[in-house]
mmCIF file with all atom_site columns, C-alpha atoms in Angstrom:
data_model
loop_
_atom_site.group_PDB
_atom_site.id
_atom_site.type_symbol
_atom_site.label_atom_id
_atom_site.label_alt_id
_atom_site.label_comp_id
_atom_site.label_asym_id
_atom_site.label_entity_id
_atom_site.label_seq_id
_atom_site.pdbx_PDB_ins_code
_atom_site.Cartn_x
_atom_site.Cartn_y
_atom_site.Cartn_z
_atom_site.occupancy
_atom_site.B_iso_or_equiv
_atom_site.pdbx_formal_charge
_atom_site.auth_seq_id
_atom_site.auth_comp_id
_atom_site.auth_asym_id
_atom_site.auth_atom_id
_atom_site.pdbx_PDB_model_num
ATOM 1  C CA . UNK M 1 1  ? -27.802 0.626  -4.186  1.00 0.00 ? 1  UNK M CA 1
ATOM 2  C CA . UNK M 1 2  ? -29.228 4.215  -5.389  1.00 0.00 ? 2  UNK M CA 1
ATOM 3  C CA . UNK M 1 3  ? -26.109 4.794  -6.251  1.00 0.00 ? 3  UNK M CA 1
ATOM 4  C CA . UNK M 1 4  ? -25.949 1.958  -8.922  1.00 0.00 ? 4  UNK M CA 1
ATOM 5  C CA . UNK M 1 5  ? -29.227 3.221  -10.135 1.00 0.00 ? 5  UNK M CA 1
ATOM 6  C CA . UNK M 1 6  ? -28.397 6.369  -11.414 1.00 0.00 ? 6  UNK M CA 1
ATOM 7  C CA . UNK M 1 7  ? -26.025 6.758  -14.742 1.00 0.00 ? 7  UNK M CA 1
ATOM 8  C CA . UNK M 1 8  ? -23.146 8.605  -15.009 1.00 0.00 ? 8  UNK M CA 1
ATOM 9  C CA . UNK M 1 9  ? -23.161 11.553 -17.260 1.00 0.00 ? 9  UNK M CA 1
ATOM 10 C CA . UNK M 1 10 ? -20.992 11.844 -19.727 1.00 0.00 ? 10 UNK M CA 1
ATOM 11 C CA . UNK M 1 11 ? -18.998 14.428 -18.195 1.00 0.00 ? 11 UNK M CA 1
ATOM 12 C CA . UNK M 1 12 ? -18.289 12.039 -15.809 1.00 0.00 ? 12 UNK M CA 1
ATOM 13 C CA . UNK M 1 13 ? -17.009 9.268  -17.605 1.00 0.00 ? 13 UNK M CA 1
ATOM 14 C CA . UNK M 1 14 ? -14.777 11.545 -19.950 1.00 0.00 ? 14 UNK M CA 1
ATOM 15 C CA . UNK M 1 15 ? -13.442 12.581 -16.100 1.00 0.00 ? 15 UNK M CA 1
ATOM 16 C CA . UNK M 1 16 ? -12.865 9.077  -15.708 1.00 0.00 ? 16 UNK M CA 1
ATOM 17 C CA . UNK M 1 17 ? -11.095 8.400  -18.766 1.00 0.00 ? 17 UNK M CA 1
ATOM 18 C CA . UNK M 1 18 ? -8.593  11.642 -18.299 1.00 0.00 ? 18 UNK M CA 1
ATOM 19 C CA . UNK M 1 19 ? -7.629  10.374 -14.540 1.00 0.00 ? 19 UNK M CA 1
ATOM 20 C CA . UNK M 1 20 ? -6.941  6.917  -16.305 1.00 0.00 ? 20 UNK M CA 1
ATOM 21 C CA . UNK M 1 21 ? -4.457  8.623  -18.563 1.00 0.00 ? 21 UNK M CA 1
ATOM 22 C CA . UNK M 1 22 ? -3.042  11.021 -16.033 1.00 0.00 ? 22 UNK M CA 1
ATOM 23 C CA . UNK M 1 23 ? -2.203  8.013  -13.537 1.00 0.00 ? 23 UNK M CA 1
ATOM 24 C CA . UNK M 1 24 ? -1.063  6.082  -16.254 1.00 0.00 ? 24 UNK M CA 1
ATOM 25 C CA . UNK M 1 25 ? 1.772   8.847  -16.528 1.00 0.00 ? 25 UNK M CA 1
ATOM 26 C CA . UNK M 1 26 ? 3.088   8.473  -12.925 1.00 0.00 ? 26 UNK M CA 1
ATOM 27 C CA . UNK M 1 27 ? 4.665   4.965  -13.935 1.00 0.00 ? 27 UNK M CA 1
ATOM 28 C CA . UNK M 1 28 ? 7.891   5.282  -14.058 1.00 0.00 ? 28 UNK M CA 1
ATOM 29 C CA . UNK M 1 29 ? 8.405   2.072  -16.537 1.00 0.00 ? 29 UNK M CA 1
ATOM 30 C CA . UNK M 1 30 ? 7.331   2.975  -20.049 1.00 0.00 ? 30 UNK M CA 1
ATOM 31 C CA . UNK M 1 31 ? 5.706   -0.539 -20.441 1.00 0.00 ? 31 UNK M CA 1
ATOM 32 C CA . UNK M 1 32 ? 3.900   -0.182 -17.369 1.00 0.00 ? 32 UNK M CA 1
ATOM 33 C CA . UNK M 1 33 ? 2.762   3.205  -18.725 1.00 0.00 ? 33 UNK M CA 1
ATOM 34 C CA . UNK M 1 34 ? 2.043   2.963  -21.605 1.00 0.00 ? 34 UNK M CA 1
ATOM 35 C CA . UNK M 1 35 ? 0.211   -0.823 -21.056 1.00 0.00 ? 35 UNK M CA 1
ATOM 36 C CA . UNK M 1 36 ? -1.641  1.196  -18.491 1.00 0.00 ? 36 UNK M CA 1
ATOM 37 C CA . UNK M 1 37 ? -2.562  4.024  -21.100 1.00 0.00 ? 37 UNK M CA 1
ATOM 38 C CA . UNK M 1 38 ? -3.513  1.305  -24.065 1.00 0.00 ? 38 UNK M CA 1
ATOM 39 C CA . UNK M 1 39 ? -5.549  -1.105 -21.501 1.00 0.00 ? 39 UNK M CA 1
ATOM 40 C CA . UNK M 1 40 ? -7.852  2.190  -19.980 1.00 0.00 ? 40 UNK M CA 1
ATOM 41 C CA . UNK M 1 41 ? -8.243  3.784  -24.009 1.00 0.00 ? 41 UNK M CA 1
ATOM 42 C CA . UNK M 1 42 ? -9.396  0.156  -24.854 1.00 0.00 ? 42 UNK M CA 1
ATOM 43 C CA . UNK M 1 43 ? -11.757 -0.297 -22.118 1.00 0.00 ? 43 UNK M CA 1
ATOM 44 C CA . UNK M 1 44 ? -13.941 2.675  -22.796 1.00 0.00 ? 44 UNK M CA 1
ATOM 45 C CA . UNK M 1 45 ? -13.737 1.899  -26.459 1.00 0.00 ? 45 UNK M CA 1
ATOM 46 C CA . UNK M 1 46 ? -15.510 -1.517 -25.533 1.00 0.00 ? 46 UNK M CA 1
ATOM 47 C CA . UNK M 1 47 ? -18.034 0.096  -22.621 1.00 0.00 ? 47 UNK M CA 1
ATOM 48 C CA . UNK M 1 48 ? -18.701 3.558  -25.477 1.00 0.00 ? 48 UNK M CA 1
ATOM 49 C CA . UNK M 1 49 ? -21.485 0.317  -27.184 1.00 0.00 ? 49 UNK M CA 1
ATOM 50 C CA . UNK M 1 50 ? -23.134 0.232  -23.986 1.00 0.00 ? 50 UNK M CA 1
ATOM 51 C CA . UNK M 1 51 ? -26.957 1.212  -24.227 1.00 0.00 ? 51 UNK M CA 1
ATOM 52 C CA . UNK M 1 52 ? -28.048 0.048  -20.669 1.00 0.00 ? 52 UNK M CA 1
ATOM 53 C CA . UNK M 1 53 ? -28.042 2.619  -17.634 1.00 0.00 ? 53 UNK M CA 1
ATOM 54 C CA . UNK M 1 54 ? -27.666 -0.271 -15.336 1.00 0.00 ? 54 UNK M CA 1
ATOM 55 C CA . UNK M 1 55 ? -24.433 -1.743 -17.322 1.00 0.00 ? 55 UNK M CA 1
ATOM 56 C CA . UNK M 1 56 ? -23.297 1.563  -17.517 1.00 0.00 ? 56 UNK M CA 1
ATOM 57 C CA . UNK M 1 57 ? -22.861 2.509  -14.320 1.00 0.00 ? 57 UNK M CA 1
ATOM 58 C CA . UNK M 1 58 ? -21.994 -1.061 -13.856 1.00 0.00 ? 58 UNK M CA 1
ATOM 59 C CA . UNK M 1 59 ? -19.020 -0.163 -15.755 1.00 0.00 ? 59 UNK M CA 1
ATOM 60 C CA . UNK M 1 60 ? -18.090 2.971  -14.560 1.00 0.00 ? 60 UNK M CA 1
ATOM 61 C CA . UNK M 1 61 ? -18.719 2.004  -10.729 1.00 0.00 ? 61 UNK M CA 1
ATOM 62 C CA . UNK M 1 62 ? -15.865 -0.949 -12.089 1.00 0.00 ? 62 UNK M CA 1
ATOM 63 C CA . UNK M 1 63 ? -13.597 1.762  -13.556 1.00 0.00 ? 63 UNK M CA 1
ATOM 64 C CA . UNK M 1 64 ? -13.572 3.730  -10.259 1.00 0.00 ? 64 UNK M CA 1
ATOM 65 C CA . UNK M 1 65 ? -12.413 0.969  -8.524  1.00 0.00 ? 65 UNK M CA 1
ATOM 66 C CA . UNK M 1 66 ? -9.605  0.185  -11.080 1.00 0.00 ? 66 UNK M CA 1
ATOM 67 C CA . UNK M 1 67 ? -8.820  3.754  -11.358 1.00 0.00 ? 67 UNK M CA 1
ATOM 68 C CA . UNK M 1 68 ? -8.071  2.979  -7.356  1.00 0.00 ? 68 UNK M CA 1
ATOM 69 C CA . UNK M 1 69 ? -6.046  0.219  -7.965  1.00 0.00 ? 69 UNK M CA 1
ATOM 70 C CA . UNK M 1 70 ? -3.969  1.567  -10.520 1.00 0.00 ? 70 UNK M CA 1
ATOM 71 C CA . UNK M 1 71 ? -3.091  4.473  -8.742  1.00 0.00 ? 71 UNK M CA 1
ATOM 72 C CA . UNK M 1 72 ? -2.090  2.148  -5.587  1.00 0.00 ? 72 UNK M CA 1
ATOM 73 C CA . UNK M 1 73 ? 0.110   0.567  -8.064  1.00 0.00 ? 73 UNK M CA 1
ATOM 74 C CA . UNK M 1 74 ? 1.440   3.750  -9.477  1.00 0.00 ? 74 UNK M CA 1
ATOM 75 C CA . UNK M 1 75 ? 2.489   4.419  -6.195  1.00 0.00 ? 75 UNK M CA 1
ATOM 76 C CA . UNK M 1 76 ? 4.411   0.655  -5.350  1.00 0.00 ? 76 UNK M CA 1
ATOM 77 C CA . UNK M 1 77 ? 6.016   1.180  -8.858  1.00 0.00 ? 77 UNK M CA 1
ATOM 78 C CA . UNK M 1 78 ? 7.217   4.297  -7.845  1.00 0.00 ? 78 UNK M CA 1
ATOM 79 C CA . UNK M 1 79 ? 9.390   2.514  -5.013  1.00 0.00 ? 79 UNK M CA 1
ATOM 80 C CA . UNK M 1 80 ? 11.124  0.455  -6.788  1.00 0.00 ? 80 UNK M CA 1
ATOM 81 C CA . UNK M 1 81 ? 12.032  2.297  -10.266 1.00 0.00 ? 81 UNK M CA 1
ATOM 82 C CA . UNK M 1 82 ? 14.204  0.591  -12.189 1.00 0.00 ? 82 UNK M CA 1
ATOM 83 C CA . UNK M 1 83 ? 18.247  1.511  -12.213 1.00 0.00 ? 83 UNK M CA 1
ATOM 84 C CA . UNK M 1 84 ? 18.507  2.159  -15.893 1.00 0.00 ? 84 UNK M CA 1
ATOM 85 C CA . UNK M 1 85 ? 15.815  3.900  -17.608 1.00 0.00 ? 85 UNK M CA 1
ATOM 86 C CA . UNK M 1 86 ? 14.031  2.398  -20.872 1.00 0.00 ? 86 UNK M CA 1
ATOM 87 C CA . UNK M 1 87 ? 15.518  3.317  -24.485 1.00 0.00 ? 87 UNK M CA 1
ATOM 88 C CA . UNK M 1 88 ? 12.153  4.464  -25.292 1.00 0.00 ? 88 UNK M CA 1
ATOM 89 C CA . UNK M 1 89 ? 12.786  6.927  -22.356 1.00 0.00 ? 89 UNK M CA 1
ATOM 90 C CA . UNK M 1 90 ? 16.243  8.615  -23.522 1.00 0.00 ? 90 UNK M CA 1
ATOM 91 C CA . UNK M 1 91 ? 15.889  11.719 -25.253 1.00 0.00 ? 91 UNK M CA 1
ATOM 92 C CA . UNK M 1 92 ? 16.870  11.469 -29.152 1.00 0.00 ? 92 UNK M CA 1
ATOM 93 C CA . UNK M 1 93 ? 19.586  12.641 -29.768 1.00 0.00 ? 93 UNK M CA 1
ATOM 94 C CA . UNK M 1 94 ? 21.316  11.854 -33.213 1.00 0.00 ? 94 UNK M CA 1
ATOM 95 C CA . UNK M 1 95 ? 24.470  9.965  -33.231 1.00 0.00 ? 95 UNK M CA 1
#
């Protein structure tokens, strides 16, 4: 419980945010990665109103664990990449 008592500084959640984005990148489907990448960008929007040090670390203590989860699921992703990669994934190259 101490833990939960103290607030995260803001170095620390900007950490948080930047892992979010870099495992968001190791999804091999764009969807995945870039639904990944919008979801995390939209949760700290919503948690930046926060004024409370308890629902802050509240928050954050939830984001580590997501952060957690998402990389798990970066990882089953990986395993089973999909045979033909996205459009939004080709390189452009004029026709």
């Amino acid at each position: 419980m101490a833990a939960a008592a103290s607030s995260p500084s803001p170095s620390q959640i900007l950490s948080l945010a930047r892992s979010f984005i870099r495992v968001s990148r190791q999804f091999p489907d764009y969807n995945i990665r870039e639904y990944t990448k919008r979801r995390a960008i939209d949760a700290f929007r919503q948690n930046a109103k926060l004024s409370e040090p308890s629902s802050i670390s509240e928050a954050f203590s939830f984001g580590k664990s997501q952060l957690d989860v998402a990389k798990r699921q970066a990882v089953v992703y990986s395993l089973y990449v999909p045979p033909l990669p996205s459009v939004m994934d080709l390189p452009n190259k004029p026709f």
